[in-house]
């Protein structure tokens, strides 16, 4: 395949992925070669507990990773641009601003 040709992706969405997965938040971390995004949903209501090391009272929030996505560092820039663009569209469409 010639490297100078523009790419046109044919993306297939398997039926089992159409509904997607709901996530309450995402945790992002990286290694030298990959960025990892863990999308997490709350599994149960928070409960009070005591930290075994410090004895301090804490709120334990049970949660579960519903999806882990790994992308190369080069794609993080494209993802950040796409998220920013979609957030701007959402703000224009809804008249809402994200919490500051």
mmCIF file of N, CA, C and O in Angstrom:
data_model
loop_
_atom_site.group_PDB
_atom_site.id
_atom_site.type_symbol
_atom_site.label_atom_id
_atom_site.label_comp_id
_atom_site.label_asym_id
_atom_site.label_seq_id
_atom_site.Cartn_x
_atom_site.Cartn_y
_atom_site.Cartn_z
ATOM 1 N N UNK A 1 0.843 -1.182 0.000
ATOM 2 C CA UNK A 1 0.000 0.000 0.000
ATOM 3 C C UNK A 1 0.881 1.235 0.000
ATOM 4 O O UNK A 1 1.824 1.341 0.772
ATOM 5 N N UNK A 2 0.560 2.192 -0.835
ATOM 6 C CA UNK A 2 1.359 3.408 -0.929
ATOM 7 C C UNK A 2 1.141 4.275 0.300
ATOM 8 O O UNK A 2 0.014 4.508 0.726
ATOM 9 N N UNK A 3 2.247 4.759 0.871
ATOM 10 C CA UNK A 3 2.168 5.549 2.095
ATOM 11 C C UNK A 3 1.605 6.943 1.866
ATOM 12 O O UNK A 3 1.122 7.576 2.790
ATOM 13 N N UNK A 4 1.643 7.447 0.637
ATOM 14 C CA UNK A 4 1.182 8.802 0.389
ATOM 15 C C UNK A 4 -0.317 8.878 0.083
ATOM 16 O O UNK A 4 -0.865 9.961 -0.098
ATOM 17 N N UNK A 5 -1.001 7.744 0.027
ATOM 18 C CA UNK A 5 -2.436 7.751 -0.228
ATOM 19 C C UNK A 5 -3.205 8.100 1.053
ATOM 20 O O UNK A 5 -2.845 7.653 2.136
ATOM 21 N N UNK A 6 -4.289 8.890 0.938
ATOM 22 C CA UNK A 6 -5.109 9.145 2.124
ATOM 23 C C UNK A 6 -5.794 7.852 2.562
ATOM 24 O O UNK A 6 -6.106 6.991 1.735
ATOM 25 N N UNK A 7 -6.006 7.723 3.851
ATOM 26 C CA UNK A 7 -6.639 6.520 4.387
ATOM 27 C C UNK A 7 -8.135 6.734 4.532
ATOM 28 O O UNK A 7 -8.594 7.805 4.915
ATOM 29 N N UNK A 8 -8.865 5.695 4.210
ATOM 30 C CA UNK A 8 -10.310 5.690 4.423
ATOM 31 C C UNK A 8 -10.613 4.438 5.230
ATOM 32 O O UNK A 8 -10.456 3.326 4.753
ATOM 33 N N UNK A 9 -11.041 4.624 6.477
ATOM 34 C CA UNK A 9 -11.295 3.491 7.355
ATOM 35 C C UNK A 9 -12.687 2.924 7.115
ATOM 36 O O UNK A 9 -13.642 3.664 6.893
ATOM 37 N N UNK A 10 -12.781 1.616 7.120
ATOM 38 C CA UNK A 10 -14.063 0.918 7.134
ATOM 39 C C UNK A 10 -14.188 0.305 8.519
ATOM 40 O O UNK A 10 -13.563 -0.708 8.813
ATOM 41 N N UNK A 11 -14.972 0.943 9.389
ATOM 42 C CA UNK A 11 -15.062 0.538 10.788
ATOM 43 C C UNK A 11 -16.312 -0.296 10.998
ATOM 44 O O UNK A 11 -17.422 0.112 10.658
ATOM 45 N N UNK A 12 -16.129 -1.480 11.562
ATOM 46 C CA UNK A 12 -17.222 -2.397 11.850
ATOM 47 C C UNK A 12 -17.565 -2.302 13.333
ATOM 48 O O UNK A 12 -16.665 -2.326 14.178
ATOM 49 N N UNK A 13 -18.840 -2.154 13.662
ATOM 50 C CA UNK A 13 -19.294 -2.151 15.041
ATOM 51 C C UNK A 13 -20.073 -3.433 15.274
ATOM 52 O O UNK A 13 -21.204 -3.578 14.818
ATOM 53 N N UNK A 14 -19.459 -4.395 15.985
ATOM 54 C CA UNK A 14 -20.151 -5.669 16.226
ATOM 55 C C UNK A 14 -21.456 -5.430 16.998
ATOM 56 O O UNK A 14 -21.526 -4.549 17.854
ATOM 57 N N UNK A 15 -22.488 -6.189 16.698
ATOM 58 C CA UNK A 15 -23.792 -5.997 17.348
ATOM 59 C C UNK A 15 -23.729 -5.994 18.878
ATOM 60 O O UNK A 15 -24.429 -5.223 19.526
ATOM 61 N N UNK A 16 -22.866 -6.800 19.447
ATOM 62 C CA UNK A 16 -22.785 -6.872 20.912
ATOM 63 C C UNK A 16 -22.201 -5.599 21.528
ATOM 64 O O UNK A 16 -22.285 -5.393 22.737
ATOM 65 N N UNK A 17 -21.616 -4.714 20.707
ATOM 66 C CA UNK A 17 -21.040 -3.469 21.220
ATOM 67 C C UNK A 17 -21.899 -2.237 20.939
ATOM 68 O O UNK A 17 -21.543 -1.129 21.344
ATOM 69 N N UNK A 18 -23.010 -2.405 20.255
ATOM 70 C CA UNK A 18 -23.831 -1.255 19.863
ATOM 71 C C UNK A 18 -24.317 -0.471 21.079
ATOM 72 O O UNK A 18 -24.274 0.754 21.091
ATOM 73 N N UNK A 19 -24.776 -1.144 22.111
ATOM 74 C CA UNK A 19 -25.314 -0.449 23.290
ATOM 75 C C UNK A 19 -24.231 0.285 24.068
ATOM 76 O O UNK A 19 -24.506 1.264 24.751
ATOM 77 N N UNK A 20 -23.006 -0.163 23.965
ATOM 78 C CA UNK A 20 -21.917 0.451 24.717
ATOM 79 C C UNK A 20 -21.983 0.091 26.192
ATOM 80 O O UNK A 20 -22.803 -0.729 26.615
ATOM 81 N N UNK A 21 -21.133 0.705 26.974
ATOM 82 C CA UNK A 21 -21.091 0.490 28.423
ATOM 83 C C UNK A 21 -21.123 1.838 29.106
ATOM 84 O O UNK A 21 -20.418 2.762 28.688
ATOM 85 N N UNK A 22 -21.917 1.953 30.158
ATOM 86 C CA UNK A 22 -21.966 3.193 30.926
ATOM 87 C C UNK A 22 -20.788 3.221 31.891
ATOM 88 O O UNK A 22 -20.458 2.213 32.514
ATOM 89 N N UNK A 23 -20.173 4.393 32.047
ATOM 90 C CA UNK A 23 -19.087 4.567 33.013
ATOM 91 C C UNK A 23 -19.327 5.853 33.793
ATOM 92 O O UNK A 23 -19.683 6.876 33.216
ATOM 93 N N UNK A 24 -19.129 5.784 35.110
ATOM 94 C CA UNK A 24 -19.259 6.966 35.960
ATOM 95 C C UNK A 24 -18.022 7.853 35.895
ATOM 96 O O UNK A 24 -18.103 9.053 36.117
ATOM 97 N N UNK A 25 -16.870 7.247 35.627
ATOM 98 C CA UNK A 25 -15.640 8.017 35.502
ATOM 99 C C UNK A 25 -14.590 7.177 34.803
ATOM 100 O O UNK A 25 -14.786 5.986 34.561
ATOM 101 N N UNK A 26 -13.477 7.829 34.466
ATOM 102 C CA UNK A 26 -12.368 7.135 33.803
ATOM 103 C C UNK A 26 -11.085 7.418 34.566
ATOM 104 O O UNK A 26 -10.898 8.506 35.112
ATOM 105 N N UNK A 27 -10.230 6.442 34.607
ATOM 106 C CA UNK A 27 -8.902 6.579 35.196
ATOM 107 C C UNK A 27 -7.900 6.403 34.053
ATOM 108 O O UNK A 27 -8.015 5.456 33.274
ATOM 109 N N UNK A 28 -6.967 7.317 33.934
ATOM 110 C CA UNK A 28 -5.989 7.267 32.842
ATOM 111 C C UNK A 28 -4.594 7.137 33.425
ATOM 112 O O UNK A 28 -4.238 7.843 34.369
ATOM 113 N N UNK A 29 -3.813 6.214 32.876
ATOM 114 C CA UNK A 29 -2.423 6.042 33.295
ATOM 115 C C UNK A 29 -1.612 5.632 32.071
ATOM 116 O O UNK A 29 -2.171 5.400 31.004
ATOM 117 N N UNK A 30 -0.290 5.613 32.211
ATOM 118 C CA UNK A 30 0.539 5.316 31.041
ATOM 119 C C UNK A 30 1.813 4.564 31.426
ATOM 120 O O UNK A 30 2.222 4.552 32.571
ATOM 121 N N UNK A 31 2.370 3.949 30.400
ATOM 122 C CA UNK A 31 3.721 3.371 30.454
ATOM 123 C C UNK A 31 4.511 4.136 29.388
ATOM 124 O O UNK A 31 3.941 4.985 28.699
ATOM 125 N N UNK A 32 5.776 3.835 29.195
ATOM 126 C CA UNK A 32 6.524 4.535 28.136
ATOM 127 C C UNK A 32 5.951 4.320 26.732
ATOM 128 O O UNK A 32 6.170 5.132 25.838
ATOM 129 N N UNK A 33 5.183 3.242 26.526
ATOM 130 C CA UNK A 33 4.741 2.917 25.171
ATOM 131 C C UNK A 33 3.230 2.910 24.962
ATOM 132 O O UNK A 33 2.776 2.735 23.828
ATOM 133 N N UNK A 34 2.442 3.087 26.010
ATOM 134 C CA UNK A 34 0.989 2.992 25.855
ATOM 135 C C UNK A 34 0.274 3.829 26.909
ATOM 136 O O UNK A 34 0.769 3.985 28.026
ATOM 137 N N UNK A 35 -0.870 4.411 26.511
ATOM 138 C CA UNK A 35 -1.771 5.060 27.464
ATOM 139 C C UNK A 35 -2.925 4.099 27.698
ATOM 140 O O UNK A 35 -3.411 3.465 26.750
ATOM 141 N N UNK A 36 -3.355 4.012 28.948
ATOM 142 C CA UNK A 36 -4.434 3.106 29.312
ATOM 143 C C UNK A 36 -5.559 3.922 29.933
ATOM 144 O O UNK A 36 -5.320 4.751 30.808
ATOM 145 N N UNK A 37 -6.773 3.686 29.449
ATOM 146 C CA UNK A 37 -7.964 4.329 30.011
ATOM 147 C C UNK A 37 -8.862 3.243 30.556
ATOM 148 O O UNK A 37 -9.310 2.366 29.802
ATOM 149 N N UNK A 38 -9.081 3.271 31.865
ATOM 150 C CA UNK A 38 -10.016 2.357 32.502
ATOM 151 C C UNK A 38 -11.318 3.110 32.735
ATOM 152 O O UNK A 38 -11.331 4.126 33.443
ATOM 153 N N UNK A 39 -12.400 2.650 32.120
ATOM 154 C CA UNK A 39 -13.710 3.239 32.317
ATOM 155 C C UNK A 39 -14.392 2.454 33.425
ATOM 156 O O UNK A 39 -14.464 1.222 33.368
ATOM 157 N N UNK A 40 -14.868 3.189 34.438
ATOM 158 C CA UNK A 40 -15.305 2.570 35.690
ATOM 159 C C UNK A 40 -16.739 2.961 36.011
ATOM 160 O O UNK A 40 -17.134 4.119 35.822
ATOM 161 N N UNK A 41 -17.514 2.007 36.506
ATOM 162 C CA UNK A 41 -18.867 2.273 36.975
ATOM 163 C C UNK A 41 -18.967 1.902 38.447
ATOM 164 O O UNK A 41 -18.275 0.986 38.914
ATOM 165 N N UNK A 42 -19.780 2.640 39.169
ATOM 166 C CA UNK A 42 -19.987 2.348 40.583
ATOM 167 C C UNK A 42 -20.743 1.034 40.706
ATOM 168 O O UNK A 42 -21.731 0.811 40.012
ATOM 169 N N UNK A 43 -20.278 0.162 41.598
ATOM 170 C CA UNK A 43 -20.871 -1.160 41.741
ATOM 171 C C UNK A 43 -21.886 -1.217 42.880
ATOM 172 O O UNK A 43 -22.835 -1.991 42.823
ATOM 173 N N UNK A 44 -21.663 -0.427 43.919
ATOM 174 C CA UNK A 44 -22.528 -0.401 45.097
ATOM 175 C C UNK A 44 -22.435 0.989 45.714
ATOM 176 O O UNK A 44 -21.500 1.735 45.421
ATOM 177 N N UNK A 45 -23.359 1.314 46.610
ATOM 178 C CA UNK A 45 -23.238 2.601 47.307
ATOM 179 C C UNK A 45 -21.973 2.621 48.172
ATOM 180 O O UNK A 45 -21.517 1.583 48.650
ATOM 181 N N UNK A 46 -21.410 3.819 48.393
ATOM 182 C CA UNK A 46 -20.239 3.926 49.273
ATOM 183 C C UNK A 46 -20.579 3.455 50.683
ATOM 184 O O UNK A 46 -21.726 3.529 51.120
ATOM 185 N N UNK A 47 -19.541 2.975 51.383
ATOM 186 C CA UNK A 47 -19.720 2.546 52.775
ATOM 187 C C UNK A 47 -18.566 3.088 53.602
ATOM 188 O O UNK A 47 -17.456 3.276 53.098
ATOM 189 N N UNK A 48 -18.831 3.341 54.860
ATOM 190 C CA UNK A 48 -17.775 3.810 55.755
ATOM 191 C C UNK A 48 -16.927 2.629 56.201
ATOM 192 O O UNK A 48 -17.425 1.535 56.410
ATOM 193 N N UNK A 49 -15.629 2.902 56.345
ATOM 194 C CA UNK A 49 -14.701 1.879 56.816
ATOM 195 C C UNK A 49 -13.523 2.586 57.467
ATOM 196 O O UNK A 49 -13.458 3.812 57.493
ATOM 197 N N UNK A 50 -12.608 1.816 57.970
ATOM 198 C CA UNK A 50 -11.408 2.355 58.588
ATOM 199 C C UNK A 50 -10.199 1.888 57.804
ATOM 200 O O UNK A 50 -10.056 0.692 57.520
ATOM 201 N N UNK A 51 -9.312 2.830 57.466
ATOM 202 C CA UNK A 51 -8.083 2.503 56.762
ATOM 203 C C UNK A 51 -7.211 1.672 57.694
ATOM 204 O O UNK A 51 -6.888 2.101 58.805
ATOM 205 N N UNK A 52 -6.820 0.481 57.249
ATOM 206 C CA UNK A 52 -6.053 -0.441 58.085
ATOM 207 C C UNK A 52 -4.684 0.119 58.463
ATOM 208 O O UNK A 52 -4.166 -0.174 59.537
ATOM 209 N N UNK A 53 -4.079 0.928 57.592
ATOM 210 C CA UNK A 53 -2.740 1.464 57.859
ATOM 211 C C UNK A 53 -2.757 2.673 58.786
ATOM 212 O O UNK A 53 -1.910 2.801 59.664
ATOM 213 N N UNK A 54 -3.726 3.580 58.573
ATOM 214 C CA UNK A 54 -3.713 4.850 59.309
ATOM 215 C C UNK A 54 -4.756 4.923 60.419
ATOM 216 O O UNK A 54 -4.678 5.799 61.274
ATOM 217 N N UNK A 55 -5.752 4.039 60.380
ATOM 218 C CA UNK A 55 -6.832 4.098 61.349
ATOM 219 C C UNK A 55 -7.840 5.191 61.031
ATOM 220 O O UNK A 55 -8.804 5.380 61.764
ATOM 221 N N UNK A 56 -7.629 5.914 59.935
ATOM 222 C CA UNK A 56 -8.508 7.002 59.538
ATOM 223 C C UNK A 56 -9.810 6.447 58.951
ATOM 224 O O UNK A 56 -9.808 5.448 58.244
ATOM 225 N N UNK A 57 -10.929 7.113 59.236
ATOM 226 C CA UNK A 57 -12.209 6.716 58.655
ATOM 227 C C UNK A 57 -12.236 7.167 57.196
ATOM 228 O O UNK A 57 -11.824 8.278 56.873
ATOM 229 N N UNK A 58 -12.683 6.286 56.334
ATOM 230 C CA UNK A 58 -12.734 6.571 54.902
ATOM 231 C C UNK A 58 -14.075 6.106 54.334
ATOM 232 O O UNK A 58 -14.747 5.262 54.932
ATOM 233 N N UNK A 59 -14.436 6.666 53.203
ATOM 234 C CA UNK A 59 -15.595 6.187 52.452
ATOM 235 C C UNK A 59 -15.066 5.274 51.358
ATOM 236 O O UNK A 59 -14.328 5.701 50.474
ATOM 237 N N UNK A 60 -15.420 4.006 51.414
ATOM 238 C CA UNK A 60 -15.007 3.028 50.409
ATOM 239 C C UNK A 60 -16.062 3.037 49.304
ATOM 240 O O UNK A 60 -17.260 2.900 49.578
ATOM 241 N N UNK A 61 -15.616 3.222 48.076
ATOM 242 C CA UNK A 61 -16.533 3.292 46.934
ATOM 243 C C UNK A 61 -16.275 2.075 46.040
ATOM 244 O O UNK A 61 -15.330 2.075 45.251
ATOM 245 N N UNK A 62 -17.100 1.025 46.163
ATOM 246 C CA UNK A 62 -16.910 -0.151 45.300
ATOM 247 C C UNK A 62 -17.212 0.199 43.843
ATOM 248 O O UNK A 62 -18.248 0.792 43.534
ATOM 249 N N UNK A 63 -16.299 -0.139 42.959
ATOM 250 C CA UNK A 63 -16.451 0.174 41.538
ATOM 251 C C UNK A 63 -15.867 -0.956 40.705
ATOM 252 O O UNK A 63 -15.076 -1.755 41.195
ATOM 253 N N UNK A 64 -16.253 -0.977 39.433
ATOM 254 C CA UNK A 64 -15.800 -2.040 38.535
ATOM 255 C C UNK A 64 -15.384 -1.437 37.197
ATOM 256 O O UNK A 64 -16.073 -0.568 36.662
ATOM 257 N N UNK A 65 -14.278 -1.910 36.657
ATOM 258 C CA UNK A 65 -13.854 -1.497 35.316
ATOM 259 C C UNK A 65 -14.779 -2.173 34.308
ATOM 260 O O UNK A 65 -14.911 -3.398 34.300
ATOM 261 N N UNK A 66 -15.439 -1.351 33.474
ATOM 262 C CA UNK A 66 -16.326 -1.906 32.448
ATOM 263 C C UNK A 66 -15.628 -1.998 31.095
ATOM 264 O O UNK A 66 -16.073 -2.727 30.214
ATOM 265 N N UNK A 67 -14.531 -1.240 30.948
ATOM 266 C CA UNK A 67 -13.771 -1.325 29.709
ATOM 267 C C UNK A 67 -12.374 -0.764 29.931
ATOM 268 O O UNK A 67 -12.222 0.253 30.609
ATOM 269 N N UNK A 68 -11.391 -1.416 29.383
ATOM 270 C CA UNK A 68 -10.013 -0.915 29.410
ATOM 271 C C UNK A 68 -9.578 -0.726 27.970
ATOM 272 O O UNK A 68 -9.637 -1.648 27.154
ATOM 273 N N UNK A 69 -9.146 0.491 27.663
ATOM 274 C CA UNK A 69 -8.718 0.831 26.304
ATOM 275 C C UNK A 69 -7.240 1.210 26.352
ATOM 276 O O UNK A 69 -6.836 2.034 27.170
ATOM 277 N N UNK A 70 -6.457 0.628 25.476
ATOM 278 C CA UNK A 70 -5.023 0.931 25.365
ATOM 279 C C UNK A 70 -4.787 1.599 24.013
ATOM 280 O O UNK A 70 -5.231 1.070 22.987
ATOM 281 N N UNK A 71 -4.109 2.754 24.042
ATOM 282 C CA UNK A 71 -3.804 3.435 22.780
ATOM 283 C C UNK A 71 -2.346 3.890 22.782
ATOM 284 O O UNK A 71 -1.785 4.182 23.841
ATOM 285 N N UNK A 72 -1.737 3.981 21.597
ATOM 286 C CA UNK A 72 -0.358 4.457 21.528
ATOM 287 C C UNK A 72 -0.311 5.951 21.861
ATOM 288 O O UNK A 72 -1.285 6.678 21.630
ATOM 289 N N UNK A 73 0.808 6.412 22.422
ATOM 290 C CA UNK A 73 0.925 7.826 22.800
ATOM 291 C C UNK A 73 0.580 8.795 21.662
ATOM 292 O O UNK A 73 -0.020 9.835 21.906
ATOM 293 N N UNK A 74 0.909 8.452 20.439
ATOM 294 C CA UNK A 74 0.629 9.335 19.303
ATOM 295 C C UNK A 74 -0.876 9.592 19.145
ATOM 296 O O UNK A 74 -1.282 10.651 18.673
ATOM 297 N N UNK A 75 -1.699 8.643 19.527
ATOM 298 C CA UNK A 75 -3.146 8.789 19.375
ATOM 299 C C UNK A 75 -3.775 9.632 20.482
ATOM 300 O O UNK A 75 -4.911 10.102 20.340
ATOM 301 N N UNK A 76 -3.061 9.866 21.579
ATOM 302 C CA UNK A 76 -3.605 10.665 22.681
ATOM 303 C C UNK A 76 -3.905 12.084 22.205
ATOM 304 O O UNK A 76 -4.929 12.670 22.571
ATOM 305 N N UNK A 77 -3.052 12.644 21.374
ATOM 306 C CA UNK A 77 -3.262 13.998 20.857
ATOM 307 C C UNK A 77 -4.542 14.059 20.023
ATOM 308 O O UNK A 77 -5.335 14.994 20.160
ATOM 309 N N UNK A 78 -4.743 13.072 19.161
ATOM 310 C CA UNK A 78 -5.949 13.022 18.333
ATOM 311 C C UNK A 78 -7.191 12.838 19.198
ATOM 312 O O UNK A 78 -8.232 13.456 18.946
ATOM 313 N N UNK A 79 -7.092 12.006 20.213
ATOM 314 C CA UNK A 79 -8.217 11.793 21.121
ATOM 315 C C UNK A 79 -8.558 13.075 21.876
ATOM 316 O O UNK A 79 -9.731 13.445 21.992
ATOM 317 N N UNK A 80 -7.551 13.783 22.363
ATOM 318 C CA UNK A 80 -7.780 15.039 23.090
ATOM 319 C C UNK A 80 -8.461 16.062 22.180
ATOM 320 O O UNK A 80 -9.392 16.756 22.603
ATOM 321 N N UNK A 81 -8.024 16.149 20.926
ATOM 322 C CA UNK A 81 -8.645 17.084 19.982
ATOM 323 C C UNK A 81 -10.095 16.704 19.720
ATOM 324 O O UNK A 81 -10.980 17.566 19.688
ATOM 325 N N UNK A 82 -10.350 15.417 19.526
ATOM 326 C CA UNK A 82 -11.707 14.958 19.241
ATOM 327 C C UNK A 82 -12.633 15.203 20.437
ATOM 328 O O UNK A 82 -13.780 15.634 20.265
ATOM 329 N N UNK A 83 -12.152 14.949 21.649
ATOM 330 C CA UNK A 83 -12.964 15.194 22.841
ATOM 331 C C UNK A 83 -13.270 16.681 22.999
ATOM 332 O O UNK A 83 -14.401 17.059 23.318
ATOM 333 N N UNK A 84 -12.274 17.526 22.784
ATOM 334 C CA UNK A 84 -12.481 18.974 22.877
ATOM 335 C C UNK A 84 -13.514 19.431 21.858
ATOM 336 O O UNK A 84 -14.426 20.209 22.172
ATOM 337 N N UNK A 85 -13.402 18.959 20.628
ATOM 338 C CA UNK A 85 -14.340 19.337 19.569
ATOM 339 C C UNK A 85 -15.759 18.880 19.914
ATOM 340 O O UNK A 85 -16.712 19.640 19.792
ATOM 341 N N UNK A 86 -15.906 17.632 20.362
ATOM 342 C CA UNK A 86 -17.232 17.125 20.695
ATOM 343 C C UNK A 86 -17.821 17.838 21.904
ATOM 344 O O UNK A 86 -19.031 18.084 21.963
ATOM 345 N N UNK A 87 -17.001 18.224 22.875
ATOM 346 C CA UNK A 87 -17.477 18.979 24.029
ATOM 347 C C UNK A 87 -17.989 20.352 23.587
ATOM 348 O O UNK A 87 -19.035 20.809 24.049
ATOM 349 N N UNK A 88 -17.279 21.001 22.672
ATOM 350 C CA UNK A 88 -17.729 22.293 22.146
ATOM 351 C C UNK A 88 -19.062 22.144 21.419
ATOM 352 O O UNK A 88 -19.969 22.967 21.600
ATOM 353 N N UNK A 89 -19.216 21.100 20.610
ATOM 354 C CA UNK A 89 -20.487 20.854 19.927
ATOM 355 C C UNK A 89 -21.601 20.639 20.941
ATOM 356 O O UNK A 89 -22.700 21.171 20.799
ATOM 357 N N UNK A 90 -21.335 19.842 21.965
ATOM 358 C CA UNK A 90 -22.325 19.557 23.005
ATOM 359 C C UNK A 90 -22.752 20.838 23.712
ATOM 360 O O UNK A 90 -23.935 21.060 23.940
ATOM 361 N N UNK A 91 -21.777 21.696 24.035
ATOM 362 C CA UNK A 91 -22.091 22.961 24.702
ATOM 363 C C UNK A 91 -22.974 23.839 23.811
ATOM 364 O O UNK A 91 -23.923 24.473 24.291
ATOM 365 N N UNK A 92 -22.679 23.882 22.510
ATOM 366 C CA UNK A 92 -23.475 24.676 21.576
ATOM 367 C C UNK A 92 -24.891 24.119 21.453
ATOM 368 O O UNK A 92 -25.864 24.867 21.426
ATOM 369 N N UNK A 93 -25.003 22.808 21.381
ATOM 370 C CA UNK A 93 -26.311 22.174 21.208
ATOM 371 C C UNK A 93 -27.184 22.277 22.447
ATOM 372 O O UNK A 93 -28.401 22.435 22.333
ATOM 373 N N UNK A 94 -26.596 22.157 23.618
ATOM 374 C CA UNK A 94 -27.378 22.117 24.857
ATOM 375 C C UNK A 94 -27.428 23.448 25.586
ATOM 376 O O UNK A 94 -28.256 23.628 26.471
ATOM 377 N N UNK A 95 -26.508 24.352 25.246
ATOM 378 C CA UNK A 95 -26.439 25.619 25.968
ATOM 379 C C UNK A 95 -25.840 25.463 27.350
ATOM 380 O O UNK A 95 -25.853 26.372 28.165
ATOM 381 N N UNK A 96 -25.313 24.301 27.640
ATOM 382 C CA UNK A 96 -24.730 24.019 28.951
ATOM 383 C C UNK A 96 -23.222 24.105 28.873
ATOM 384 O O UNK A 96 -22.621 23.898 27.830
ATOM 385 N N UNK A 97 -22.631 24.440 30.014
ATOM 386 C CA UNK A 97 -21.172 24.440 30.139
ATOM 387 C C UNK A 97 -20.795 23.349 31.105
ATOM 388 O O UNK A 97 -21.540 23.043 32.037
ATOM 389 N N UNK A 98 -19.636 22.761 30.902
ATOM 390 C CA UNK A 98 -19.169 21.746 31.836
ATOM 391 C C UNK A 98 -18.835 22.405 33.175
ATOM 392 O O UNK A 98 -18.461 23.571 33.220
ATOM 393 N N UNK A 99 -18.987 21.668 34.283
ATOM 394 C CA UNK A 99 -18.653 22.239 35.589
ATOM 395 C C UNK A 99 -17.190 22.654 35.649
ATOM 396 O O UNK A 99 -16.318 21.954 35.151
ATOM 397 N N UNK A 100 -16.926 23.784 36.255
ATOM 398 C CA UNK A 100 -15.543 24.256 36.356
ATOM 399 C C UNK A 100 -14.937 23.875 37.685
ATOM 400 O O UNK A 100 -15.557 23.751 38.669
#
